Coordinates of C-alpha atoms (C1' of nucleotides) in Angstrom, one line a residue:
Chain A
M1 CA 0.0 0.0 0.0
K2 CA 2.1 2.9 -1.3
K3 CA 1.1 6.5 -1.0
K4 CA -1.6 7.4 -3.4
V5 CA -0.3 10.4 -5.4
I6 CA -3.3 12.3 -6.7
K7 CA -3.3 15.9 -7.7
N8 CA -5.3 17.2 -4.8
K9 CA -3.2 17.3 -1.7
L10 CA -6.2 16.5 0.4
V11 CA -6.5 12.9 -0.8
E12 CA -3.0 12.1 0.0
L13 CA -2.2 9.7 2.8
N14 CA -0.7 11.6 5.7
P15 CA 2.6 9.9 6.6
N16 CA 2.5 11.0 10.2
V17 CA -1.0 10.1 11.5
S18 CA -2.7 6.7 11.6
V19 CA -5.7 5.3 13.3
D20 CA -5.9 1.9 15.0
C21 CA -9.1 0.1 16.0
V22 CA -9.7 -2.2 18.9
I23 CA -12.7 -4.1 17.7
F24 CA -14.5 -5.9 20.4
G25 CA -16.8 -8.8 19.8
F26 CA -18.7 -11.1 22.3
D27 CA -19.3 -14.7 21.6
F28 CA -21.6 -15.2 24.6
E29 CA -18.7 -16.6 26.6
K30 CA -16.0 -14.0 26.6
L31 CA -14.7 -10.9 25.0
N32 CA -12.7 -11.0 21.8
V33 CA -10.7 -8.6 19.7
L34 CA -10.3 -8.7 16.0
L35 CA -6.6 -8.9 15.1
I36 CA -4.6 -8.9 11.9
D37 CA -2.1 -11.5 11.1
R38 CA 0.6 -9.7 9.1
G39 CA 2.8 -12.7 9.0
T40 CA 4.6 -14.5 6.2
T41 CA 6.4 -16.6 8.7
L42 CA 5.4 -17.8 12.1
G43 CA 5.9 -16.0 15.3
I44 CA 5.1 -12.5 14.1
P45 CA 2.9 -10.8 16.6
L46 CA -0.6 -9.9 15.6
A47 CA -1.7 -6.3 15.1
L48 CA -4.7 -4.1 15.6
P49 CA -6.3 -3.1 12.3
G50 CA -5.2 0.4 11.4
N51 CA -3.8 2.6 8.7
L52 CA -2.6 6.0 7.9
I53 CA -5.3 8.6 7.5
Y54 CA -6.1 10.6 4.4
N55 CA -5.7 14.3 4.6
S56 CA -9.3 14.7 3.4
E57 CA -11.0 12.7 6.1
N58 CA -11.4 13.5 9.8
L59 CA -10.3 11.0 12.4
D60 CA -13.6 9.4 13.0
E61 CA -14.0 8.9 9.3
A62 CA -10.6 7.3 9.0
A63 CA -11.5 4.9 11.8
S64 CA -14.8 4.0 10.1
R65 CA -13.0 3.5 6.8
V66 CA -10.5 1.1 8.4
L67 CA -13.4 -0.9 9.8
E68 CA -15.1 -1.0 6.5
E69 CA -12.0 -1.8 4.5
L70 CA -11.0 -4.6 6.8
A71 CA -14.3 -6.2 7.6
G72 CA -17.0 -4.6 5.6
L73 CA -18.4 -3.2 8.8
K74 CA -20.6 -0.1 8.4
N75 CA -22.3 2.1 10.9
I76 CA -20.4 0.6 13.8
Y77 CA -20.2 2.0 17.3
L78 CA -16.8 3.8 17.6
E79 CA -15.3 5.7 20.5
Q80 CA -11.9 7.4 20.4
I81 CA -9.7 6.5 23.3
G82 CA -6.8 8.8 22.6
A83 CA -3.5 9.3 20.8
F84 CA -0.4 7.2 21.1
G85 CA 3.0 7.5 19.7
D86 CA 6.2 7.4 21.5
P87 CA 8.9 8.1 18.9
L88 CA 10.6 4.9 20.1
R89 CA 7.5 2.6 19.7
I90 CA 8.9 0.8 16.7
T91 CA 11.6 -1.3 18.3
K92 CA 10.6 -4.7 17.1
I93 CA 12.5 -5.9 14.0
T94 CA 9.4 -7.5 12.6
D95 CA 7.5 -4.2 12.9
Q96 CA 10.3 -2.3 11.1
E97 CA 10.3 -4.8 8.3
W98 CA 6.6 -4.7 8.0
L99 CA 6.7 -0.9 7.7
K100 CA 9.3 -1.0 5.0
A101 CA 7.1 -3.3 3.0
M102 CA 3.9 -1.4 3.5
R103 CA 4.7 2.3 3.8
A104 CA 6.0 5.0 1.5
E105 CA 7.9 6.6 4.3
P106 CA 8.7 3.7 6.7
S107 CA 10.8 5.7 9.0
A108 CA 8.4 8.6 9.4
R109 CA 7.3 9.5 12.9
V110 CA 3.8 8.3 13.3
I111 CA 1.3 9.1 16.0
T112 CA -1.8 6.9 16.0
V113 CA -5.2 7.8 17.2
A114 CA -6.8 4.7 18.8
Y115 CA -10.5 3.8 18.8
F116 CA -12.5 1.0 20.3
S117 CA -15.5 -0.3 18.5
L118 CA -18.2 -2.8 19.5
V119 CA -19.6 -5.2 16.9
K120 CA -21.9 -8.1 16.8
M121 CA -19.6 -11.0 16.1
S122 CA -22.1 -12.5 13.7
D123 CA -21.7 -9.4 11.6
Y124 CA -18.1 -9.9 10.8
V125 CA -17.5 -12.0 7.7
P126 CA -13.8 -12.5 7.1
Q127 CA -12.7 -11.1 3.8
A128 CA -9.4 -10.4 2.1
S129 CA -8.5 -6.8 2.6
S130 CA -5.8 -4.5 1.3
F131 CA -3.8 -4.5 4.5
A132 CA -4.8 -7.7 6.1
K133 CA -3.5 -11.1 5.2
N134 CA -5.9 -12.4 7.6
A135 CA -8.1 -11.2 10.4
S136 CA -9.4 -13.3 13.3
W137 CA -11.1 -13.1 16.6
V138 CA -8.8 -13.6 19.6
S139 CA -9.9 -13.9 23.2
V140 CA -8.7 -10.8 25.1
Q141 CA -7.5 -13.0 27.9
E142 CA -5.1 -14.8 25.6
I143 CA -3.3 -11.8 24.2
S144 CA 0.1 -11.3 25.7
E145 CA 2.0 -9.8 22.8
L146 CA 1.1 -7.5 19.9
A147 CA 2.8 -5.4 17.2
F148 CA 4.1 -1.9 18.0
D149 CA 2.5 -0.5 21.1
H150 CA -0.8 -2.2 20.4
L151 CA -0.8 -4.1 23.7
E152 CA -0.8 -0.8 25.5
I153 CA -3.6 0.5 23.2
L154 CA -5.6 -2.7 23.9
N155 CA -5.2 -2.2 27.6
T156 CA -6.3 1.4 27.4
A157 CA -9.3 0.3 25.3
K158 CA -10.3 -2.3 27.9
E159 CA -10.1 0.2 30.7
S160 CA -12.0 2.8 28.6
L161 CA -14.7 0.2 27.9
K162 CA -15.0 -0.7 31.5
Q163 CA -15.6 2.9 32.5
K164 CA -17.9 3.6 29.6
I165 CA -20.2 0.7 30.2
R166 CA -20.8 1.8 33.8
R167 CA -22.4 5.0 32.4
Q168 CA -24.0 4.1 29.1
P169 CA -25.6 0.9 27.9
I170 CA -23.2 0.5 25.0
G171 CA -22.9 -3.2 25.6
F172 CA -26.0 -3.7 23.5
N173 CA -23.8 -3.1 20.4
L174 CA -22.2 -6.4 21.1
L175 CA -25.4 -8.5 21.2
P176 CA -27.9 -9.5 18.6
E177 CA -31.3 -7.9 18.5
K178 CA -32.8 -10.5 20.7
F179 CA -30.9 -11.7 23.7
T180 CA -31.3 -13.2 27.1
L181 CA -30.5 -11.7 30.5
S182 CA -28.0 -14.4 31.0
Q183 CA -26.2 -13.4 27.9
L184 CA -26.2 -9.8 29.0
H185 CA -25.0 -10.8 32.4
R186 CA -22.1 -12.7 31.0
L187 CA -21.3 -9.8 28.8
Y188 CA -21.0 -7.4 31.7
E189 CA -18.9 -9.9 33.6
S190 CA -16.6 -10.3 30.7
I191 CA -16.1 -6.6 30.2
L192 CA -15.8 -5.8 33.9
E193 CA -13.7 -8.9 34.5
K194 CA -15.4 -9.7 37.7
P195 CA -18.4 -11.8 38.8
L196 CA -21.7 -10.0 39.3
D197 CA -24.5 -11.5 41.4
K198 CA -27.2 -12.9 39.2
R199 CA -30.2 -11.6 41.0
N200 CA -28.8 -8.2 41.7
F201 CA -27.7 -7.8 38.1
R202 CA -31.1 -8.7 36.7
R203 CA -32.9 -6.4 39.1
K204 CA -30.6 -3.5 38.3
I205 CA -30.8 -3.9 34.5
Q206 CA -34.6 -4.1 34.6
K207 CA -34.9 -1.1 36.8
L208 CA -33.1 0.9 34.1
D209 CA -36.1 0.4 32.0
I210 CA -34.2 0.1 28.7
I211 CA -34.9 -3.5 27.8
E212 CA -38.2 -5.0 26.9
S213 CA -39.2 -8.6 27.2
L214 CA -40.4 -10.1 23.9
K215 CA -43.3 -12.6 23.7
E216 CA -40.8 -15.2 22.7
K217 CA -38.6 -17.7 24.4
Q218 CA -35.5 -19.6 23.6
K219 CA -36.1 -22.9 21.8
G220 CA -34.3 -26.2 21.6
V221 CA -32.2 -25.7 24.7
P222 CA -31.8 -28.6 27.1
H223 CA -33.0 -26.6 30.1
K224 CA -35.7 -24.1 31.0
P225 CA -35.9 -21.8 28.0
S226 CA -35.2 -18.2 28.8
Q227 CA -37.1 -15.1 28.0
L228 CA -35.8 -13.1 25.1
F229 CA -35.4 -9.3 25.4
K230 CA -34.7 -6.4 23.1
F231 CA -33.1 -3.1 23.8
N232 CA -35.3 -0.1 23.9
K233 CA -33.4 2.6 22.2
E234 CA -36.0 5.3 22.6
K235 CA -36.0 5.1 26.4
Y236 CA -32.3 5.2 26.5
E237 CA -32.1 8.3 24.3
L238 CA -34.7 10.0 26.5
L239 CA -32.6 9.1 29.5
T240 CA -29.4 10.4 28.1
K241 CA -31.1 13.6 27.0
I242 CA -32.4 14.4 30.5
G243 CA -29.1 13.4 31.9
F244 CA -28.1 10.3 33.8
D245 CA -24.7 9.1 34.5
N246 CA -24.8 6.1 36.6
F247 CA -25.4 2.5 35.7
G248 CA -24.1 1.5 39.0
F249 CA -21.9 -1.4 38.4
Chain B
M1 CA 8.7 30.3 14.6
K2 CA 9.8 28.6 11.4
K3 CA 10.8 24.9 11.2
K4 CA 14.0 24.2 12.8
V5 CA 16.2 22.5 10.2
I6 CA 18.9 20.5 12.0
K7 CA 20.6 17.5 10.6
N8 CA 18.9 14.8 12.7
K9 CA 15.4 14.3 11.4
L10 CA 14.2 13.6 14.9
V11 CA 14.6 17.2 16.1
E12 CA 12.4 18.5 13.3
L13 CA 9.0 19.9 14.0
N14 CA 6.4 17.6 12.7
P15 CA 4.1 19.7 10.4
N16 CA 1.1 17.4 10.9
V17 CA 0.8 17.0 14.7
S18 CA 0.4 19.6 17.4
V19 CA -0.6 19.6 21.0
D20 CA -2.9 22.0 22.7
C21 CA -3.3 22.5 26.4
V22 CA -6.4 23.5 28.4
I23 CA -4.7 24.9 31.5
F24 CA -7.2 25.2 34.4
G25 CA -6.6 27.4 37.3
F26 CA -8.8 28.2 40.4
D27 CA -9.0 31.6 42.0
F28 CA -11.1 30.4 45.0
E29 CA -14.2 31.7 43.2
K30 CA -14.4 30.1 39.8
L31 CA -12.5 28.1 37.3
N32 CA -10.3 29.8 34.8
V33 CA -8.4 28.8 31.7
L34 CA -5.1 30.3 30.5
L35 CA -5.5 31.7 27.0
I36 CA -3.2 33.2 24.4
D37 CA -3.8 36.5 22.8
R38 CA -2.4 36.2 19.4
G39 CA -3.7 39.5 18.2
T40 CA -2.2 42.5 16.6
T41 CA -5.6 44.0 16.1
L42 CA -8.7 43.8 18.3
G43 CA -11.3 41.1 17.9
I44 CA -9.1 38.2 17.2
P45 CA -10.3 35.2 19.2
L46 CA -8.1 33.9 22.0
A47 CA -6.4 30.5 21.6
L48 CA -5.3 27.6 23.7
P49 CA -1.6 27.4 24.2
G50 CA -0.2 24.8 21.8
N51 CA 2.3 24.1 19.1
L52 CA 3.6 21.5 16.7
I53 CA 5.4 18.6 18.2
Y54 CA 9.0 17.6 17.6
N55 CA 9.6 14.2 16.1
S56 CA 12.0 13.5 18.9
E57 CA 9.5 13.9 21.8
N58 CA 6.5 11.9 22.7
L59 CA 3.1 13.5 23.1
D60 CA 3.2 13.9 26.8
E61 CA 6.6 15.5 26.6
A62 CA 5.4 17.9 23.9
A63 CA 2.5 19.0 26.1
S64 CA 4.9 19.5 29.1
R65 CA 7.2 21.5 26.9
V66 CA 4.4 23.8 25.8
L67 CA 3.5 24.4 29.4
E68 CA 7.1 25.2 30.3
E69 CA 7.7 27.4 27.2
L70 CA 4.6 29.3 27.8
A71 CA 4.5 29.8 31.5
G72 CA 7.6 28.3 33.0
L73 CA 5.4 25.6 34.5
K74 CA 7.2 22.4 35.3
N75 CA 6.0 19.1 36.8
I76 CA 2.4 20.0 36.1
Y77 CA -0.6 17.6 36.3
L78 CA -1.4 16.7 32.7
E79 CA -4.1 14.4 31.3
Q80 CA -4.6 13.7 27.6
I81 CA -8.2 14.2 26.5
G82 CA -8.0 13.0 22.9
A83 CA -7.1 13.9 19.3
F84 CA -8.9 16.5 17.3
G85 CA -8.5 17.5 13.7
D86 CA -11.2 17.9 11.3
P87 CA -9.6 18.8 8.0
L88 CA -11.9 21.7 7.8
R89 CA -11.2 23.1 11.2
I90 CA -9.3 26.1 9.9
T91 CA -12.2 28.1 8.5
K92 CA -11.7 31.4 10.3
I93 CA -9.7 34.0 8.3
T94 CA -7.9 35.2 11.3
D95 CA -6.7 31.6 12.0
Q96 CA -5.5 31.2 8.4
E97 CA -3.5 34.4 8.6
W98 CA -2.0 33.5 11.9
L99 CA -0.8 30.1 10.5
K100 CA 0.8 31.9 7.5
A101 CA 2.7 34.0 9.9
M102 CA 3.7 31.3 12.3
R103 CA 4.1 28.0 10.4
A104 CA 6.6 26.7 7.8
E105 CA 3.7 24.8 6.2
P106 CA 0.6 26.8 6.9
S107 CA -1.7 24.7 4.8
A108 CA -0.6 21.3 6.2
R109 CA -3.3 19.1 7.6
V110 CA -2.8 19.2 11.3
I111 CA -4.3 17.0 13.9
T112 CA -3.9 18.1 17.5
V113 CA -3.7 16.1 20.6
A114 CA -5.4 17.9 23.5
Y115 CA -4.5 17.9 27.1
F116 CA -5.9 19.4 30.2
S117 CA -3.7 20.5 33.0
L118 CA -4.3 21.7 36.5
V119 CA -2.1 24.4 38.0
K120 CA -2.1 26.5 41.1
M121 CA -2.9 30.0 39.8
S122 CA -0.2 31.5 42.0
D123 CA 2.4 29.5 40.2
Y124 CA 1.8 31.1 36.9
V125 CA 3.9 34.2 36.4
P126 CA 3.1 35.8 33.0
Q127 CA 6.2 36.0 30.8
A128 CA 6.9 36.7 27.2
S129 CA 7.1 33.5 25.2
S130 CA 8.0 32.5 21.7
F131 CA 4.5 31.9 20.6
A132 CA 2.5 34.0 23.0
K133 CA 2.1 37.8 22.7
N134 CA 0.3 37.6 25.9
A135 CA -1.3 35.0 28.1
S136 CA -4.0 35.6 30.6
W137 CA -6.5 33.8 32.8
V138 CA -10.1 33.9 31.6
S139 CA -13.1 32.6 33.5
V140 CA -14.5 29.5 31.7
Q141 CA -18.0 30.9 32.1
E142 CA -17.1 33.9 29.9
I143 CA -15.6 32.1 27.0
S144 CA -17.9 32.0 24.0
E145 CA -15.4 32.0 21.1
L146 CA -11.9 30.7 20.6
A147 CA -9.5 30.1 17.7
F148 CA -9.8 27.0 15.5
D149 CA -11.7 24.3 17.1
H150 CA -10.5 25.3 20.6
L151 CA -13.9 25.8 22.0
E152 CA -14.8 22.2 21.2
I153 CA -11.6 21.2 22.9
L154 CA -12.3 23.3 25.9
N155 CA -15.8 21.7 26.3
T156 CA -14.3 18.3 26.0
A157 CA -11.7 19.2 28.6
K158 CA -14.4 20.5 31.0
E159 CA -16.4 17.3 30.6
S160 CA -13.3 15.2 31.0
L161 CA -12.3 17.0 34.2
K162 CA -15.8 16.5 35.6
Q163 CA -15.6 12.8 35.1
K164 CA -12.1 12.5 36.4
I165 CA -12.7 14.4 39.6
R166 CA -15.5 12.0 40.5
R167 CA -12.9 9.2 40.7
Q168 CA -9.7 10.8 41.6
P169 CA -8.8 13.7 43.9
I170 CA -7.0 15.6 41.2
G171 CA -8.6 18.8 42.3
F172 CA -5.8 19.2 44.8
N173 CA -3.5 20.3 42.0
L174 CA -5.5 23.5 41.7
L175 CA -5.1 24.4 45.4
P176 CA -2.2 25.6 47.5
E177 CA -0.6 23.3 50.0
K178 CA -2.8 24.6 52.7
F179 CA -6.5 25.1 52.1
T180 CA -9.8 25.3 53.8
L181 CA -12.8 23.0 53.3
S182 CA -14.8 25.9 51.9
Q183 CA -12.2 26.5 49.2
L184 CA -12.3 22.8 48.3
H185 CA -16.1 22.9 48.3
R186 CA -16.2 25.9 45.9
L187 CA -13.6 24.1 43.8
Y188 CA -15.9 21.1 43.4
E189 CA -18.9 23.2 42.7
S190 CA -17.0 25.2 40.1
I191 CA -15.8 22.1 38.3
L192 CA -19.1 20.2 38.5
E193 CA -21.1 23.3 37.7
K194 CA -23.7 22.5 40.3
P195 CA -24.2 23.3 44.0
L196 CA -23.2 20.7 46.5
D197 CA -24.7 20.6 50.0
K198 CA -22.1 21.9 52.4
R199 CA -22.6 19.4 55.2
N200 CA -22.8 16.4 52.9
F201 CA -19.7 17.6 51.0
R202 CA -17.6 18.0 54.1
R203 CA -18.6 14.6 55.5
K204 CA -17.9 12.9 52.2
I205 CA -14.5 14.4 51.7
Q206 CA -13.4 13.7 55.3
K207 CA -14.6 10.1 55.0
L208 CA -12.2 9.6 52.1
D209 CA -9.4 10.1 54.6
I210 CA -7.1 11.9 52.2
I211 CA -6.9 15.3 53.9
E212 CA -5.4 16.1 57.2
S213 CA -6.2 19.0 59.4
L214 CA -3.3 21.2 60.3
K215 CA -2.8 22.8 63.7
E216 CA -3.4 26.1 62.1
K217 CA -6.2 28.3 61.3
Q218 CA -7.0 31.2 59.0
K219 CA -6.0 34.6 60.3
G220 CA -7.2 38.1 59.7
V221 CA -10.6 37.1 58.3
P222 CA -13.6 39.0 59.4
H223 CA -15.5 35.9 60.4
K224 CA -14.8 32.7 62.2
P225 CA -11.4 31.5 61.0
S226 CA -11.5 28.2 59.3
Q227 CA -9.4 25.2 59.9
L228 CA -6.6 24.6 57.4
F229 CA -6.0 21.2 55.8
K230 CA -3.4 19.6 53.6
F231 CA -3.7 16.8 51.2
N232 CA -2.4 13.4 52.3
K233 CA -0.7 12.0 49.2
E234 CA 0.4 8.7 50.8
K235 CA -3.1 7.7 51.7
Y236 CA -4.3 8.6 48.3
E237 CA -1.7 6.5 46.6
L238 CA -2.3 3.6 48.9
L239 CA -6.0 3.8 48.0
T240 CA -5.4 3.9 44.3
K241 CA -3.1 1.0 44.5
I242 CA -5.6 -1.3 46.3
G243 CA -8.2 0.1 43.9
F244 CA -11.0 2.5 44.4
D245 CA -13.0 4.2 41.9
N246 CA -15.8 6.3 43.4
F247 CA -15.6 9.6 44.9
G248 CA -19.3 9.8 44.8
F249 CA -20.1 13.2 43.6
Chain C
dC1 C1' -23.6 44.5 68.1
dC2 C1' -23.4 43.4 63.4
dA3 C1' -21.9 41.0 59.2
dA4 C1' -19.8 37.1 57.4
dA5 C1' -18.5 32.6 56.7
dA6 C1' -17.4 28.3 59.7
dG7 C1' -18.9 24.4 61.6
dT8 C1' -22.0 20.7 63.0
dG9 C1' -26.4 16.0 63.4
dT10 C1' -30.4 13.7 62.4
dT11 C1' -33.9 11.5 59.8
dG12 C1' -36.2 9.1 56.1
dA13 C1' -35.6 7.1 51.6
dA14 C1' -33.0 4.7 48.4
dG15 C1' -29.8 1.7 47.1
dT16 C1' -26.5 -2.2 47.8
dT17 C1' -25.1 -6.8 49.2
dA18 C1' -25.5 -11.5 50.3
dC19 C1' -27.7 -15.5 49.9
dA20 C1' -30.8 -20.7 48.3
dC21 C1' -34.3 -22.9 46.2
dC22 C1' -37.7 -24.4 42.7
dC23 C1' -38.7 -24.6 37.5
dA24 C1' -38.9 -26.0 32.6
dT25 C1' -36.8 -28.3 29.2
dG26 C1' -34.1 -32.1 26.3
dC27 C1' -32.2 -36.2 26.5
Chain D
dG1 C1' -35.2 -39.0 36.2
dC2 C1' -31.4 -36.3 35.7
dA3 C1' -28.5 -32.6 34.1
dT4 C1' -28.6 -27.9 32.8
dG5 C1' -29.2 -23.3 33.2
dG6 C1' -33.6 -20.0 34.2
dG7 C1' -35.8 -17.5 37.3
dT8 C1' -37.2 -15.4 41.8
dG9 C1' -37.5 -12.4 47.3
dT10 C1' -35.9 -10.8 51.6
dA11 C1' -33.3 -8.9 55.4
dA12 C1' -29.3 -6.3 57.1
dC13 C1' -26.6 -2.7 55.9
dT14 C1' -24.8 1.5 53.8
dT15 C1' -25.3 5.5 51.4
dC16 C1' -27.7 9.6 50.2
dA17 C1' -30.4 13.9 50.3
dA18 C1' -32.5 17.4 52.7
dC19 C1' -32.5 20.6 56.1
dA20 C1' -31.3 25.2 60.3
dC21 C1' -28.9 26.8 63.9
dT22 C1' -24.8 28.2 66.8
dT23 C1' -19.9 29.9 66.7
dT24 C1' -16.0 32.9 66.1
dT25 C1' -13.9 36.5 64.3
dG26 C1' -13.0 41.8 62.5
dG27 C1' -14.7 46.0 62.2

DNA sequence: CCAAAAGTGTTGAAGTTACACCCATGC
DNA sequence: GCATGGGTGTAACTTCAACACTTTTGG
C-alpha cells in the first residue's frame, strides 16, 4: 500500500498520522478482539487493524473507513480512546520490516489515534483486505503480545470500555437484536472482569427500563428456555437527554 | 517560529501533529483557563496554548514543553483528552493568517492532541514566550469564542475534568498546600457546575481520609477563622493501589 | 452589636449486598 | 429421572439527600 499520489493534496495519505481500532466482539462466553495476522512466517505478533489517514478525512471517518475496508463493517459504534505515539515505539524488528514493505515513508514519525468499537460477532464476515493477510477473533484473555505499542492500546481500550459501560448501555452493540438476560449478564462480567451477582444484576438492569421482554422464548435448549429481550433505544435516548450518568456497576 | 532544520530528522518539528493544552486554574471563586492573545488587532479570538510537536519527543513531553515554554510551569498535572482535527477546522480567516505568519507549512493538515492540566494559579507568572504575545486567565464561564476548534476542545476538557474528579482527587492540583474545606467545596462546585450541600460535602471528603487538618487556622478574616487542611498523598496513593473508583459526587 | 463565613447531626428514603431454592426443558 | 441453566424475594446494611442553627472573628 504505497502512497496514493493524486493531484489534490487532500486525498494524500498523511505519513504522520494513523488510526488503529480495537474491535471488540462477544461470543456469549468471553470478550474477543479482531486482530490482523501480518505474517509470512510464524511468530510474528498480531496487530490491531489500522492505517494512515487521508488528509481529506477526519479522524472518526478514518476509523470508520478502516473498519469497512477490513471487515466490511458499516455504521459501527466507535469511540476514540486517545492518541499514542512514542517516537521509540517501533523497536521490534518484525515491525520495522513490515513498515518497509507497507509504507511509502517507513521511518516517518507516526502518531496513532486509537478507537475502540463494538460489533456483533455475527456481523463480521472474514474477507481479504488491502492491508490484512488475515483477520481473526482472539480472546482478550489470551493476548500477551502485539505489534508496535498495540498491547498498550488494547489495555487502554479495555479500561475505557469498563468505564464507559458503567455509564452508558453501549454493551448492546455487542449483542444480537434478541438476547437473554444471562447473555447480557455474562457480557457485563466479561467486560468488567469480575463476577456479578445474578439476581442483583437482573434487578438492576430491569430497573433501568431500557430493555423490553419479547413474547418469545429460547427454543431447543436442554434446560428451561429463557425469556428473550430487546433493547429499547427510545427510552435510552430519552434518559441520556435528560441526563443520567450512573449505571451503578 | 519557522521549522528548525537540523541534521537529525528527529529534532524537526512535525508539520502534521500539534498539542494544545487547556490549563485550568482556580482563584477560590471560579474556574479559569489560560489563554493566548495572538492578536495584533482587536477582535481576534483567543487561543489555547499549543504548538507542533518535535519528532524526537512523545506526546506527553510535547505538552509539558508547551507548558514550560509558555508559562515556565514544570511538573504539572497533565491528562490527555484526545485527538482532534477535522480537515476543515481552519475556516476562520484570522486563523489562516496566523498560520501563515507562524508556520513553515501553513496549509498542512494538522491534527492536534489535546491535554488538560491543573495548576495553582499562584504558580503562573506571566512571561513573554516564543508563541504568545500575551497569556491571561479567563473565566471559563465567559468564554464563547476561541480560535480554530479550541472551543470544542475546551468543552471536552471540562467534561473530562468533571468525570475525572469524581474518581480521583486531582482537584488538589488546583489548590495551594494549605487550604480550607470551603475552598475545596467551591472548587468542586466550580468544576461540576452545580451546587453541593455543604454538610454532605464535608462529610464525604473527610470520609475519604485523604486530607489532614493542620494545627493552624486562617488569620485576619472578618469571620470565624477556618481550619486549614493539607492533602495526604500517601493515603491517596495507597488507595489507588488497592483500587477504588468512586468519589461519589 | 453586626456582618460574614465556619462548623455541626439527624432522619427518612433509596440503594446495595449477600444468599438458596424451585422450575422447565431435552435427552 | 437427571442434568442444565432460568428465574425469583428478603433482610441487614450502607449510602444519600435534605435541612437550620450556633460559633467565632473583624470592624
